[in-house]
Coordinates of C-alpha atoms and ligand atoms in Angstrom, one line a residue:
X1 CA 10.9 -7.8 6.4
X2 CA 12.3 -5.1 4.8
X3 CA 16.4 -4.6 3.4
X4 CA 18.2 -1.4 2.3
X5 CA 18.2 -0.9 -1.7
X6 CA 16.0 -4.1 -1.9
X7 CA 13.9 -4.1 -5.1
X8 CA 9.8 -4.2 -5.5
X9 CA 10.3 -8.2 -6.9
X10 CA 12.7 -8.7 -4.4
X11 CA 10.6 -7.5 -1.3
X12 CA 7.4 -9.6 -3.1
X13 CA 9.2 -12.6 -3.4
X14 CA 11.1 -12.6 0.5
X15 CA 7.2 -11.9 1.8
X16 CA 5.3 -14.0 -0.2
X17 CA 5.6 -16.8 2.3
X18 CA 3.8 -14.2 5.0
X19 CA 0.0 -15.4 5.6
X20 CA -1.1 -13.3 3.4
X21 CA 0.7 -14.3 -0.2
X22 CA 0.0 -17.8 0.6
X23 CA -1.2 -18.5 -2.5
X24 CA 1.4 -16.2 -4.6
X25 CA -2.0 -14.8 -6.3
X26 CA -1.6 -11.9 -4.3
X27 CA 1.9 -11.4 -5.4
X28 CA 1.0 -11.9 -9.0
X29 CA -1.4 -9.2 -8.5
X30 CA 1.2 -6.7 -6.9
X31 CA 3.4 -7.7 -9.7
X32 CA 0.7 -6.5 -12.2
X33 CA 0.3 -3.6 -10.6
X34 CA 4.1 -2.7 -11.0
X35 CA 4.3 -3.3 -14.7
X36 CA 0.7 -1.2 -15.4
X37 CA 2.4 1.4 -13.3
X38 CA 5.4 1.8 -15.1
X39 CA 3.5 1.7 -18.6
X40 CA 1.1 4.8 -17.2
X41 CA 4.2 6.1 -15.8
X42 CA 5.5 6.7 -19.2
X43 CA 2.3 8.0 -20.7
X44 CA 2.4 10.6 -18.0
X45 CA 5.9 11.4 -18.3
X46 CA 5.3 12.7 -22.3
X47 CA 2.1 14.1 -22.1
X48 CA 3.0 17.4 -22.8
X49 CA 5.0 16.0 -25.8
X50 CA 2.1 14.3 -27.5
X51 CA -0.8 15.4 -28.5
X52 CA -3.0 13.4 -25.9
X53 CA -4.2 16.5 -23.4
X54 CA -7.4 17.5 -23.5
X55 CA -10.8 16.3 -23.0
X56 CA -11.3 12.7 -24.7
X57 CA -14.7 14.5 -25.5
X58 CA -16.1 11.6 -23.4
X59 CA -17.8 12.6 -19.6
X60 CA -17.1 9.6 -17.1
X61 CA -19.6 8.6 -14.5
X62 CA -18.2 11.3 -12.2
X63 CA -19.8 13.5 -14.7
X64 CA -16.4 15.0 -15.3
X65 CA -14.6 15.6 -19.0
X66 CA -13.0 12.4 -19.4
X67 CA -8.6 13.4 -19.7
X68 CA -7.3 11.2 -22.6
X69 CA -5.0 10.6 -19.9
X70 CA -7.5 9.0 -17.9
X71 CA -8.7 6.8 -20.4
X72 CA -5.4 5.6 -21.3
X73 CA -4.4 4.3 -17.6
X74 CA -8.1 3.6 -17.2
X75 CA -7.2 0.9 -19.8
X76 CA -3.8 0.1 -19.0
X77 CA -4.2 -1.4 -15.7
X78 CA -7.7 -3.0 -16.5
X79 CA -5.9 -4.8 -19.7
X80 CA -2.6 -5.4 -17.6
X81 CA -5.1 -7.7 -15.1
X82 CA -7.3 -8.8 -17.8
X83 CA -4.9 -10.6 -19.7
X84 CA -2.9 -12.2 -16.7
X85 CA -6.4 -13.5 -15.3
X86 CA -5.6 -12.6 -11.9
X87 CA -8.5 -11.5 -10.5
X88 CA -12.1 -12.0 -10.9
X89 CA -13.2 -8.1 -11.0
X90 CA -12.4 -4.9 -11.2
X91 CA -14.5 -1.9 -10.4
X92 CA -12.9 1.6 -11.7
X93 CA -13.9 5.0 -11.3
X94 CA -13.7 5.3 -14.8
X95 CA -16.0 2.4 -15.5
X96 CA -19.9 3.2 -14.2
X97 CA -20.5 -0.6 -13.6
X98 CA -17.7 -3.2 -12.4
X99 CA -16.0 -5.7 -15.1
X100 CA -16.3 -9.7 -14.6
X101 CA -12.9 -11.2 -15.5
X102 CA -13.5 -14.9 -16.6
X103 CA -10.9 -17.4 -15.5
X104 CA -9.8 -19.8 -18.8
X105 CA -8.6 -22.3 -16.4
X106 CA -11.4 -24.2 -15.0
X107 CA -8.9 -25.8 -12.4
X108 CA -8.3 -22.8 -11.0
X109 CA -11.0 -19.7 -10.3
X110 CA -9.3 -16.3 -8.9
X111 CA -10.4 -15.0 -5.6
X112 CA -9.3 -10.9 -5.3
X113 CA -11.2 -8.1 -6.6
X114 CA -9.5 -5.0 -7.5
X115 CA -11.2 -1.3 -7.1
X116 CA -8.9 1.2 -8.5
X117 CA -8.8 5.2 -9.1
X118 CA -6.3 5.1 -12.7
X119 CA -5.4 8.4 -12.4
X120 CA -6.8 10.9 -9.4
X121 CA -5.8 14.2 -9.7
X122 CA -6.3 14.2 -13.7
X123 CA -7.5 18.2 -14.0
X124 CA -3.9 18.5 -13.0
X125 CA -1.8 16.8 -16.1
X126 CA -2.6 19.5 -18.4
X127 CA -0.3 22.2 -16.1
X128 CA 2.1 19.5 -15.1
X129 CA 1.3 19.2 -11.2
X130 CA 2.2 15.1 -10.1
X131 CA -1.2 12.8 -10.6
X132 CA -1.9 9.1 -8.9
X133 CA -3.3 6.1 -9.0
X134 CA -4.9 4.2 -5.6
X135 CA -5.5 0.7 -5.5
X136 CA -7.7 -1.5 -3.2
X137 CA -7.9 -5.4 -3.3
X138 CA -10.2 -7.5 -1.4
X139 CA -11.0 -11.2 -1.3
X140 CA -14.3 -12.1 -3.0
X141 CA -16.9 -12.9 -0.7
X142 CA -19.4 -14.9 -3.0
X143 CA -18.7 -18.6 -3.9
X144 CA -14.9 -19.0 -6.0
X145 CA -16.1 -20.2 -9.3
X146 CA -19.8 -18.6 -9.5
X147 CA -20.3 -15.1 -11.1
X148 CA -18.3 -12.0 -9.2
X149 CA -21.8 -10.0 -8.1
X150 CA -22.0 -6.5 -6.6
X151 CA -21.4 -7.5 -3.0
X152 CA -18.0 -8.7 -3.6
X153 CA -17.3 -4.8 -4.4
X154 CA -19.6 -3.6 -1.4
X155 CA -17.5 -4.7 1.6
X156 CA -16.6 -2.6 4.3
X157 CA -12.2 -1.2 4.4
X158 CA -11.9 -3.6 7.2
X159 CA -11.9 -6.7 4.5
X160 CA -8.8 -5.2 2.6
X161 CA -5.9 -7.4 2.0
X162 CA -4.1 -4.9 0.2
X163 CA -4.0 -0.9 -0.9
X164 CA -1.4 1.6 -2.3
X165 CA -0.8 4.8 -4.4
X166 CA 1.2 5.3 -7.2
X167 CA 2.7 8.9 -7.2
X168 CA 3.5 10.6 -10.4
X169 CA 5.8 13.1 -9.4
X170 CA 9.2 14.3 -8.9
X171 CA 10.0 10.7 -9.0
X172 CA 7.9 7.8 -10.0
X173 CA 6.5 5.9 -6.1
X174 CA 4.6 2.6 -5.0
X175 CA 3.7 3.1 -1.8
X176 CA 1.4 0.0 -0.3
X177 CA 0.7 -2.5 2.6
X178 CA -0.8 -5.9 2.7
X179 CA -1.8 -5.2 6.9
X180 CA 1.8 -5.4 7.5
X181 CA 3.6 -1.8 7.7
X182 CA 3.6 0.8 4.9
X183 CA 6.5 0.6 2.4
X184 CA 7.6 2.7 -0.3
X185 CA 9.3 2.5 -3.4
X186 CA 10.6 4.4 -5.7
X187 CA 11.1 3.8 -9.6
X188 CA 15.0 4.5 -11.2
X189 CA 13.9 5.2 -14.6
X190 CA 16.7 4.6 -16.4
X191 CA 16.3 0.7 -15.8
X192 CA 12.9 0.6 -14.9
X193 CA 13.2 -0.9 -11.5
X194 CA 11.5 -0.2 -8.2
X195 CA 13.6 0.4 -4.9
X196 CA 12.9 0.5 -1.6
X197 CA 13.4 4.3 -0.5
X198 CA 10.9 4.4 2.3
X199 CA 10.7 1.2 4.8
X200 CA 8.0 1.5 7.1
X201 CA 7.0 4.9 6.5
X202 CA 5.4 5.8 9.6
X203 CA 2.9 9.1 10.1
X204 CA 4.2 11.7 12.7
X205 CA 1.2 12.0 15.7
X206 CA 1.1 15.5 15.3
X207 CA 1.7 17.9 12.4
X208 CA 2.0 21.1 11.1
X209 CA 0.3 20.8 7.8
X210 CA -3.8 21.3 6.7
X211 CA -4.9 20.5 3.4
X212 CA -8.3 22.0 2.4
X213 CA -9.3 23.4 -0.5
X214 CA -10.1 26.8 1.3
X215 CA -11.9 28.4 -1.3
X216 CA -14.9 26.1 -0.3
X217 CA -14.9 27.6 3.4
X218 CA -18.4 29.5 3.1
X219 CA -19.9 26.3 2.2
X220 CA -18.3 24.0 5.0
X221 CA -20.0 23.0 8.0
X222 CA -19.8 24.8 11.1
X223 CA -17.4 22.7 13.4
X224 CA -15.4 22.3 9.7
X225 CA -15.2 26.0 10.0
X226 CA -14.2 26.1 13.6
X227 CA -11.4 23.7 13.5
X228 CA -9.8 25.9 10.2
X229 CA -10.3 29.0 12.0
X230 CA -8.3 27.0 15.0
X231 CA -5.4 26.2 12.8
X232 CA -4.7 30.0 11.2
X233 CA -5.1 31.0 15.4
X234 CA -1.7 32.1 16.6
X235 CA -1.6 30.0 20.0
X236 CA 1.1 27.2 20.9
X237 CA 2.5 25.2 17.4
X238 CA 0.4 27.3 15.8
X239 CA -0.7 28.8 13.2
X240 CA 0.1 25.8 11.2
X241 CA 0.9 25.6 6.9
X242 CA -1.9 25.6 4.6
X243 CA -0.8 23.2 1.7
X244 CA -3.3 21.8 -0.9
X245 CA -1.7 20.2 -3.9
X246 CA -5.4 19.5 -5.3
X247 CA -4.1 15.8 -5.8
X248 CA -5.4 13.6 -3.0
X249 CA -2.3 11.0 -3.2
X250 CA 0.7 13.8 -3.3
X251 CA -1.4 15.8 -0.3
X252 CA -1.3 12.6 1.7
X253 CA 2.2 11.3 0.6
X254 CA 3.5 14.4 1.7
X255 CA 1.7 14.8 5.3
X256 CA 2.6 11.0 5.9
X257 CA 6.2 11.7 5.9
X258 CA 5.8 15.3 7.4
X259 CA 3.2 15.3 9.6
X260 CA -0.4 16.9 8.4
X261 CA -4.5 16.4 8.0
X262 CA -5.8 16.3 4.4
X263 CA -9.7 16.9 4.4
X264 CA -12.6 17.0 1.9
X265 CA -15.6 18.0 3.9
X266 CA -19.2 17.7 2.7
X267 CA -20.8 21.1 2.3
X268 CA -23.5 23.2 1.0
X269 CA -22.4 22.4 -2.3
X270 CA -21.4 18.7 -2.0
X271 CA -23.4 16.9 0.5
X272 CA -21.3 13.6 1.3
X273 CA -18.3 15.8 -0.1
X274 CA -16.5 14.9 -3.1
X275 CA -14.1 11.8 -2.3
X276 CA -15.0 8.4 -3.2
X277 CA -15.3 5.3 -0.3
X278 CA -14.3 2.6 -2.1
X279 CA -11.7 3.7 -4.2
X280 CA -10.1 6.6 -2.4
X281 CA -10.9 6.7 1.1
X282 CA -10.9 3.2 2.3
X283 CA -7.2 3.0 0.3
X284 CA -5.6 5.8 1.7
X285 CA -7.2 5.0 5.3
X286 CA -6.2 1.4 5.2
X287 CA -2.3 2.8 4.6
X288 CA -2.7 6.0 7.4
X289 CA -4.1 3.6 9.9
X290 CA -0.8 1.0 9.0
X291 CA 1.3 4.0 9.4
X292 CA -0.2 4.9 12.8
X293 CA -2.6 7.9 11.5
X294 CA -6.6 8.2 11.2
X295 CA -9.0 8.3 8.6
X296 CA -12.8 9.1 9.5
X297 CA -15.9 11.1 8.0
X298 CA -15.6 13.1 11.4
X299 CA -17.4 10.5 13.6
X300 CA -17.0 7.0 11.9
X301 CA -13.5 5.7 10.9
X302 CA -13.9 5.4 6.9
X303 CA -13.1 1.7 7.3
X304 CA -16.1 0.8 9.5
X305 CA -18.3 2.4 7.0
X306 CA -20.3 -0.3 5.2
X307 CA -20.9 0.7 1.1
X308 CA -24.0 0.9 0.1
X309 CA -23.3 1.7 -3.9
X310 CA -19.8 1.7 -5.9
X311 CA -19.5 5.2 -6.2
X312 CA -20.6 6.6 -3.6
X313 CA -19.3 9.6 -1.5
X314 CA -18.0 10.4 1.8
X315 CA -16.4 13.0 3.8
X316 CA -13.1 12.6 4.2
X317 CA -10.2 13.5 7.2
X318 CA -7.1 11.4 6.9
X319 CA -3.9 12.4 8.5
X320 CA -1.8 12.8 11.9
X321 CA -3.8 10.8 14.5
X322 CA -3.8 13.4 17.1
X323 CA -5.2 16.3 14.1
X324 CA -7.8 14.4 12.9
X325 CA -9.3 14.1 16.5
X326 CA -8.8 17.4 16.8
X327 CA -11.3 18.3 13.8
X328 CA -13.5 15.5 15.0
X329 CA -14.0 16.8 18.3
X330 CA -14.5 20.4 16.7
X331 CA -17.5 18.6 14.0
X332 CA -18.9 16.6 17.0
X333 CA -19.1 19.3 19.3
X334 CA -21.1 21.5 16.8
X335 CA -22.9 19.2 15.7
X336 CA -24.5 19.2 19.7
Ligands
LIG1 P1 -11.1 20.3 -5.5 C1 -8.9 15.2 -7.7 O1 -10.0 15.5 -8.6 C2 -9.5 14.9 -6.3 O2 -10.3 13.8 -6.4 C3 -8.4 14.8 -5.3 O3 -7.2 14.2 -5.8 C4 -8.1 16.2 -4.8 O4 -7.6 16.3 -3.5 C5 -9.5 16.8 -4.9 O5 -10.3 16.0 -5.9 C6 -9.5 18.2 -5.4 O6 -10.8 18.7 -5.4 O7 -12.6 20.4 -5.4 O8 -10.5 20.9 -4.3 O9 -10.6 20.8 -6.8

């Protein structure tokens, strides 16, 4: 149930007696998520005013120079959901192993389990092009109470309850579902509150928009290649825009509300591409599928893919539902 100008707290509060807040846990957690974002959102608004670019001198798990940046929302939202005890673990791509959180109430034992990439996008802050943050909460499947264990991480996009992007950009966005519609939201910074700017933000069935980062072409795989070459091809609608923002959550903002395919193939260079299941892909498919799009690896919808490690890699085609078939039937075919 959405209303016009209604605020983040307000839309939380009017749905938390859907199925799905039963317990208002789930709303605490959203609410959480809100505050962290706004704190990051700050960071990220002065980073060219402080002196906090650069490499932390650190290299994450990703094997990548760690941003100080990244560090900082890294720690924001793991301390923001720490301290309110409102889940039992976290898994980050900033953190190589995921982090118990120990309940201090023995009457009552959490039951969600936040994955979360802090800040995707980070090689971008330093020349000022918009970052995010994605977000993906399950319920635990081990015993409530007993020690969070690696399987409660491990489960397939199917088991989300919940999963969203913050967009750093223009203007400051929560965009999320709990199964139930996409909404968006977008922050007024002068008083710090959250408004609904895009109710049930739906993805057009075809577009006009591909995202790739082209300069990998040689490397792609031959049906990858095809459907490309089909897009630049002057024929019907076509040839379409080629728009690649080299941050996953404003590529697929922007072809949700204008129609497009984002895609991170695996290649010669990258074998299972470059994008990661749980904390990227399953996120951003669980919102394209609630806004009537498709997310697959080019046969298997992402969310039917069982994980089989916390960081592990897959190829990636999210967008219009009618374009991602399109490249699927182009990878399937060569792949005969
Ligand atoms: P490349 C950012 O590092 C990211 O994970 C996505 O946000 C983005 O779409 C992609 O990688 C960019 O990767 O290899 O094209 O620079």
């Amino acid at each position: 149930m959405t209303k016009k100008h209604q605020t983040l707290g307000e839309y939380i509060i009017e749905n938390q007696n859907s199925f799905r807040y039963s317990s208002g846990e789930l709303s605490k957690l959203i609410n959480a998520l809100r505050l962290a974002a706004k704190v990051v959102n700050h960071e990220v608004n002065k980073a060219g005013l402080v002196d906090i670019l650069g490499a932390a001198g650190e290299v994450n798990v990703q094997g990548e120079n760690q941003q100080k940046l990244d560090v900082m929302a890294n720690n924001i939202f793991i301390e923001t959901l720490r301290n309110r005890e409102i889940v039992c673990g976290i898994a980050s791509e900033e953190e190589d192993d995921f982090i118990t959180i120990n309940s201090s109430d023995d009457n009552h034992q959490n039951k969600y389990v936040v994955l979360i990439d802090p800040l995707d996008g980070s090689s971008n802050i330093d020349v000022n092009v918009s970052v995010g943050t994605i977000f993906s909460i399950y319920r635990r499947v081990t015993p409530i109470g007993s020690p969070v264990q690696i399987e409660d991480f491990l489960q397939p996009g199917r088991n989300q309850v919940a999963a969203g992007y913050i967009v750093y950009g223009t203007s400051t966005m929560i965009v999320y579902t709990t199964g139930d519609g996409v909404n968006g939201f977008t922050l007024n910074p002068a008083i710090g509150t959250f408004y609904l700017s895009n109710p049930n933000m739906q993805f057009p069935e075809n577009g006009k928009i591909y995202s790739v980062n082209e300069g990998n072409y040689i490397h792609f795989p031959q049906g990858v290649k095809d459907y490309i070459k089909y897009c630049q091809k002057e024929e019907g609608d076509r040839p379409y825009t080629s728009r690649y923002i080299g941050s996953l959550v404003s590529d697929f903002h922007r072809n949700m509300i204008k129609g497009g395919i984002y895609m991170y193939p695996k290649s010669s260079i990258a074998e299972e591409g470059k994008l990661r299941l749980l904390y990227e892909c399953n996120p951003i498919a669980f919102l394209a599928e609630q806004a009537g799009g498709k997310a697959s690896n080019g046969f298997t919808p992402i969310m039917d893919i069982t994980p089989t490690e916390l960081h592990q890699r897959v190829p990636f085609f999210c967008g219009s539902k009618n374009m991602v078939e399109k490249v699927e039937e182009f990878i399937q075919k060569a792949n005969q």
